[in-house]
């Protein structure tokens, strides 16, 4: 379904009163929104794939204004403190820790007096490195080679002649690596880097708006401004693919770094990727053991007082969401 058809279709549902009816139906519940990045302006037309989970500052502010007209702002502690009232509320969350969160999201949150939760990948703070998932995409997008050989479940030769072929290769390889054991992921990435060695794997000056992570100074400023800094693990692995010792280390190290750097307790986290297969009861037990009070998934949609505090649900927000589509997503239509 193209963007115009979506806009017309979801606008029509709103005019028919569907969303108002659904908000009444779910008025005792809360919705948490997942953002990843905020850009000053719309990216170039050929950038849809790499910017798909980002929004513009204009979109973000429009969405905040919409939320404040329809819902009640919540704070992180409302999700884990006894007696927290979630009814009719919303919470803004960000995953990963990109610098554009500090540059473009923070001023808007401060303007409207809102608290967001920023879940950061601590290994990447104060570096010019890429997330491992984006290393895959970057290698395939930037290389001058016409193909790449990768062994997934079986050997694959991915053609890279056209942008659509590069996107297909990225999706297929990342899908495999997200459920592969850590060592296997490292092997495949190492093999790709060796083949596609013409691609630099540090953030270049012209890429900073999209890919650069915050500095610890910026993280501390966010915390001083009343924003919550939570863990998104240390290196962004799919936790269910790790040994218990590795998983515990990811959760412990990230929490310790955040607390050391901000001087504030780290009580919240979000699971990388966040689908149900990406974490297990092992991680829930470890989070409780380490003193985390709640954790967010990427499983939609609503949260209530009965929702498992270590499996809180969120709605992912993306670049191509017009306001009618955004409203539909919040109401559970998507």
mmCIF file of N, CA and C in Angstrom, residues 169-237:
data_model
loop_
_atom_site.group_PDB
_atom_site.id
_atom_site.type_symbol
_atom_site.label_atom_id
_atom_site.label_comp_id
_atom_site.label_asym_id
_atom_site.label_seq_id
_atom_site.Cartn_x
_atom_site.Cartn_y
_atom_site.Cartn_z
ATOM 1 N N UNK A 169 20.015 -7.951 0.253
ATOM 2 C CA UNK A 169 21.140 -8.629 0.901
ATOM 3 C C UNK A 169 21.237 -8.227 2.367
ATOM 4 N N UNK A 170 21.072 -6.943 2.648
ATOM 5 C CA UNK A 170 21.148 -6.466 4.032
ATOM 6 C C UNK A 170 20.065 -7.104 4.896
ATOM 7 N N UNK A 171 18.850 -7.131 4.401
ATOM 8 C CA UNK A 171 17.753 -7.725 5.165
ATOM 9 C C UNK A 171 17.999 -9.203 5.437
ATOM 10 N N UNK A 172 18.436 -9.933 4.412
ATOM 11 C CA UNK A 172 18.647 -11.374 4.557
ATOM 12 C C UNK A 172 19.785 -11.679 5.525
ATOM 13 N N UNK A 173 20.879 -10.957 5.404
ATOM 14 C CA UNK A 173 22.043 -11.227 6.256
ATOM 15 C C UNK A 173 21.752 -10.835 7.697
ATOM 16 N N UNK A 174 21.131 -9.675 7.900
ATOM 17 C CA UNK A 174 20.834 -9.251 9.267
ATOM 18 C C UNK A 174 19.806 -10.168 9.924
ATOM 19 N N UNK A 175 18.842 -10.634 9.152
ATOM 20 C CA UNK A 175 17.855 -11.569 9.701
ATOM 21 C C UNK A 175 18.540 -12.828 10.219
ATOM 22 N N UNK A 176 19.494 -13.342 9.466
ATOM 23 C CA UNK A 176 20.230 -14.533 9.890
ATOM 24 C C UNK A 176 21.085 -14.241 11.120
ATOM 25 N N UNK A 177 21.807 -13.130 11.100
ATOM 26 C CA UNK A 177 22.748 -12.827 12.179
ATOM 27 C C UNK A 177 22.052 -12.485 13.492
ATOM 28 N N UNK A 178 20.826 -11.993 13.416
ATOM 29 C CA UNK A 178 20.113 -11.638 14.643
ATOM 30 C C UNK A 178 19.790 -12.854 15.507
ATOM 31 N N UNK A 179 19.729 -14.021 14.898
ATOM 32 C CA UNK A 179 19.435 -15.227 15.681
ATOM 33 C C UNK A 179 20.628 -16.175 15.743
ATOM 34 N N UNK A 180 21.744 -15.787 15.135
ATOM 35 C CA UNK A 180 22.947 -16.621 15.155
ATOM 36 C C UNK A 180 23.703 -16.419 16.467
ATOM 37 N N UNK A 181 24.426 -17.437 16.936
ATOM 38 C CA UNK A 181 25.276 -17.254 18.120
ATOM 39 C C UNK A 181 26.300 -16.147 17.889
ATOM 40 N N UNK A 182 26.759 -15.550 18.976
ATOM 41 C CA UNK A 182 27.677 -14.414 18.898
ATOM 42 C C UNK A 182 28.905 -14.731 18.053
ATOM 43 N N UNK A 183 29.511 -15.880 18.287
ATOM 44 C CA UNK A 183 30.731 -16.220 17.542
ATOM 45 C C UNK A 183 30.454 -16.333 16.049
ATOM 46 N N UNK A 184 29.305 -16.901 15.698
ATOM 47 C CA UNK A 184 28.949 -17.033 14.284
ATOM 48 C C UNK A 184 28.748 -15.652 13.658
ATOM 49 N N UNK A 185 28.096 -14.757 14.382
ATOM 50 C CA UNK A 185 27.910 -13.394 13.889
ATOM 51 C C UNK A 185 29.257 -12.729 13.636
ATOM 52 N N UNK A 186 30.175 -12.893 14.545
ATOM 53 C CA UNK A 186 31.501 -12.295 14.396
ATOM 54 C C UNK A 186 32.238 -12.878 13.193
ATOM 55 N N UNK A 187 32.079 -14.183 12.962
ATOM 56 C CA UNK A 187 32.723 -14.832 11.808
ATOM 57 C C UNK A 187 32.190 -14.261 10.497
ATOM 58 N N UNK A 188 30.863 -14.175 10.383
ATOM 59 C CA UNK A 188 30.258 -13.691 9.139
ATOM 60 C C UNK A 188 30.640 -12.233 8.895
ATOM 61 N N UNK A 189 30.573 -11.413 9.932
ATOM 62 C CA UNK A 189 30.946 -10.007 9.779
ATOM 63 C C UNK A 189 32.414 -9.865 9.388
ATOM 64 N N UNK A 190 33.273 -10.671 10.005
ATOM 65 C CA UNK A 190 34.693 -10.619 9.661
ATOM 66 C C UNK A 190 34.933 -10.992 8.213
ATOM 67 N N UNK A 191 34.221 -11.998 7.731
ATOM 68 C CA UNK A 191 34.349 -12.432 6.341
ATOM 69 C C UNK A 191 33.862 -11.336 5.388
ATOM 70 N N UNK A 192 32.754 -10.679 5.746
ATOM 71 C CA UNK A 192 32.242 -9.586 4.912
ATOM 72 C C UNK A 192 33.227 -8.415 4.869
ATOM 73 N N UNK A 193 33.791 -8.072 6.017
ATOM 74 C CA UNK A 193 34.745 -6.958 6.071
ATOM 75 C C UNK A 193 35.971 -7.242 5.214
ATOM 76 N N UNK A 194 36.402 -8.497 5.204
ATOM 77 C CA UNK A 194 37.571 -8.859 4.395
ATOM 78 C C UNK A 194 37.267 -8.720 2.907
ATOM 79 N N UNK A 195 36.070 -9.131 2.494
ATOM 80 C CA UNK A 195 35.691 -9.030 1.079
ATOM 81 C C UNK A 195 35.443 -7.584 0.643
ATOM 82 N N UNK A 196 34.836 -6.801 1.543
ATOM 83 C CA UNK A 196 34.393 -5.447 1.194
ATOM 84 C C UNK A 196 35.280 -4.417 1.891
ATOM 85 N N UNK A 197 36.574 -4.623 1.776
ATOM 86 C CA UNK A 197 37.542 -3.806 2.521
ATOM 87 C C UNK A 197 37.671 -2.385 1.978
ATOM 88 N N UNK A 198 36.977 -2.078 0.879
ATOM 89 C CA UNK A 198 37.015 -0.705 0.349
ATOM 90 C C UNK A 198 36.112 0.247 1.135
ATOM 91 N N UNK A 199 35.352 -0.282 2.114
ATOM 92 C CA UNK A 199 34.390 0.536 2.855
ATOM 93 C C UNK A 199 34.945 0.881 4.238
ATOM 94 N N UNK A 200 35.093 2.175 4.576
ATOM 95 C CA UNK A 200 35.521 2.548 5.933
ATOM 96 C C UNK A 200 34.411 2.265 6.941
ATOM 97 N N UNK A 201 34.791 1.794 8.121
ATOM 98 C CA UNK A 201 33.801 1.427 9.125
ATOM 99 C C UNK A 201 33.839 2.351 10.338
ATOM 100 N N UNK A 202 34.168 3.607 10.099
ATOM 101 C CA UNK A 202 33.987 4.649 11.110
ATOM 102 C C UNK A 202 33.106 5.735 10.502
ATOM 103 N N UNK A 203 32.351 6.414 11.349
ATOM 104 C CA UNK A 203 31.417 7.439 10.884
ATOM 105 C C UNK A 203 32.193 8.600 10.272
ATOM 106 N N UNK A 204 31.870 8.922 9.030
ATOM 107 C CA UNK A 204 32.514 10.025 8.325
ATOM 108 C C UNK A 204 31.787 11.342 8.649
ATOM 109 N N UNK A 205 32.474 12.482 8.501
ATOM 110 C CA UNK A 205 31.856 13.767 8.880
ATOM 111 C C UNK A 205 30.481 14.001 8.259
ATOM 112 N N UNK A 206 30.308 13.625 6.997
ATOM 113 C CA UNK A 206 29.028 13.868 6.328
ATOM 114 C C UNK A 206 27.928 12.908 6.797
ATOM 115 N N UNK A 207 28.286 11.909 7.599
ATOM 116 C CA UNK A 207 27.316 10.915 8.073
ATOM 117 C C UNK A 207 26.918 11.123 9.532
ATOM 118 N N UNK A 208 27.467 12.126 10.175
ATOM 119 C CA UNK A 208 27.288 12.264 11.615
ATOM 120 C C UNK A 208 25.829 12.432 12.014
ATOM 121 N N UNK A 209 25.055 13.169 11.219
ATOM 122 C CA UNK A 209 23.655 13.426 11.569
ATOM 123 C C UNK A 209 22.878 12.132 11.729
ATOM 124 N N UNK A 210 23.189 11.158 10.908
ATOM 125 C CA UNK A 210 22.465 9.883 10.954
ATOM 126 C C UNK A 210 23.091 8.876 11.916
ATOM 127 N N UNK A 211 24.405 8.750 11.925
ATOM 128 C CA UNK A 211 25.024 7.582 12.553
ATOM 129 C C UNK A 211 25.808 7.841 13.834
ATOM 130 N N UNK A 212 26.200 9.073 14.103
ATOM 131 C CA UNK A 212 27.086 9.309 15.241
ATOM 132 C C UNK A 212 26.336 9.135 16.564
ATOM 133 N N UNK A 213 27.015 8.504 17.521
ATOM 134 C CA UNK A 213 26.444 8.321 18.853
ATOM 135 C C UNK A 213 26.782 9.514 19.750
ATOM 136 N N UNK A 214 26.016 9.643 20.814
ATOM 137 C CA UNK A 214 26.261 10.715 21.771
ATOM 138 C C UNK A 214 27.618 10.543 22.456
ATOM 139 N N UNK A 215 28.099 11.630 23.040
ATOM 140 C CA UNK A 215 29.236 11.576 23.951
ATOM 141 C C UNK A 215 28.690 11.402 25.369
ATOM 142 N N UNK A 216 29.570 11.021 26.284
ATOM 143 C CA UNK A 216 29.121 10.915 27.675
ATOM 144 C C UNK A 216 28.740 12.283 28.235
ATOM 145 N N UNK A 217 29.399 13.338 27.791
ATOM 146 C CA UNK A 217 29.001 14.685 28.226
ATOM 147 C C UNK A 217 27.557 14.970 27.827
ATOM 148 N N UNK A 218 27.181 14.570 26.621
ATOM 149 C CA UNK A 218 25.810 14.791 26.150
ATOM 150 C C UNK A 218 24.822 13.912 26.908
ATOM 151 N N UNK A 219 25.224 12.674 27.188
ATOM 152 C CA UNK A 219 24.365 11.790 27.987
ATOM 153 C C UNK A 219 24.126 12.403 29.367
ATOM 154 N N UNK A 220 25.182 12.914 29.977
ATOM 155 C CA UNK A 220 25.030 13.536 31.297
ATOM 156 C C UNK A 220 24.114 14.757 31.237
ATOM 157 N N UNK A 221 24.238 15.535 30.177
ATOM 158 C CA UNK A 221 23.360 16.704 30.037
ATOM 159 C C UNK A 221 21.901 16.277 29.899
ATOM 160 N N UNK A 222 21.663 15.194 29.164
ATOM 161 C CA UNK A 222 20.296 14.665 29.043
ATOM 162 C C UNK A 222 19.761 14.282 30.423
ATOM 163 N N UNK A 223 20.595 13.581 31.199
ATOM 164 C CA UNK A 223 20.161 13.150 32.530
ATOM 165 C C UNK A 223 19.877 14.350 33.430
ATOM 166 N N UNK A 224 20.731 15.366 33.369
ATOM 167 C CA UNK A 224 20.512 16.568 34.188
ATOM 168 C C UNK A 224 19.237 17.299 33.777
ATOM 169 N N UNK A 225 18.846 17.136 32.515
ATOM 170 C CA UNK A 225 17.623 17.779 32.015
ATOM 171 C C UNK A 225 16.363 16.993 32.378
ATOM 172 N N UNK A 226 16.518 15.922 33.165
ATOM 173 C CA UNK A 226 15.359 15.166 33.623
ATOM 174 C C UNK A 226 14.980 13.982 32.761
ATOM 175 N N UNK A 227 15.792 13.691 31.732
ATOM 176 C CA UNK A 227 15.520 12.526 30.892
ATOM 177 C C UNK A 227 16.070 11.269 31.571
ATOM 178 N N UNK A 228 15.438 10.147 31.321
ATOM 179 C CA UNK A 228 15.873 8.876 31.904
ATOM 180 C C UNK A 228 16.873 8.215 30.963
ATOM 181 N N UNK A 229 18.010 7.798 31.495
ATOM 182 C CA UNK A 229 19.009 7.071 30.716
ATOM 183 C C UNK A 229 18.952 5.607 31.132
ATOM 184 N N UNK A 230 18.540 4.758 30.200
ATOM 185 C CA UNK A 230 18.430 3.334 30.462
ATOM 186 C C UNK A 230 19.390 2.543 29.596
ATOM 187 N N UNK A 231 19.443 1.257 29.832
ATOM 188 C CA UNK A 231 20.370 0.370 29.121
ATOM 189 C C UNK A 231 19.730 -0.220 27.868
ATOM 190 N N UNK A 232 20.529 -0.265 26.813
ATOM 191 C CA UNK A 232 20.179 -1.018 25.603
ATOM 192 C C UNK A 232 21.269 -2.070 25.374
ATOM 193 N N UNK A 233 21.822 -2.553 26.492
ATOM 194 C CA UNK A 233 22.972 -3.465 26.586
ATOM 195 C C UNK A 233 24.274 -2.721 26.281
ATOM 196 N N UNK A 234 25.376 -3.457 26.338
ATOM 197 C CA UNK A 234 26.687 -2.845 26.106
ATOM 198 C C UNK A 234 27.038 -2.828 24.623
ATOM 199 N N UNK A 235 26.798 -3.946 23.906
ATOM 200 C CA UNK A 235 27.217 -4.026 22.498
ATOM 201 C C UNK A 235 26.078 -4.328 21.528
ATOM 202 N N UNK A 236 24.814 -4.319 22.006
ATOM 203 C CA UNK A 236 23.639 -4.517 21.143
ATOM 204 C C UNK A 236 23.543 -5.933 20.554
ATOM 205 N N UNK A 237 23.785 -6.979 21.344
ATOM 206 C CA UNK A 237 23.548 -8.332 20.826
ATOM 207 C C UNK A 237 22.082 -8.717 20.991
#
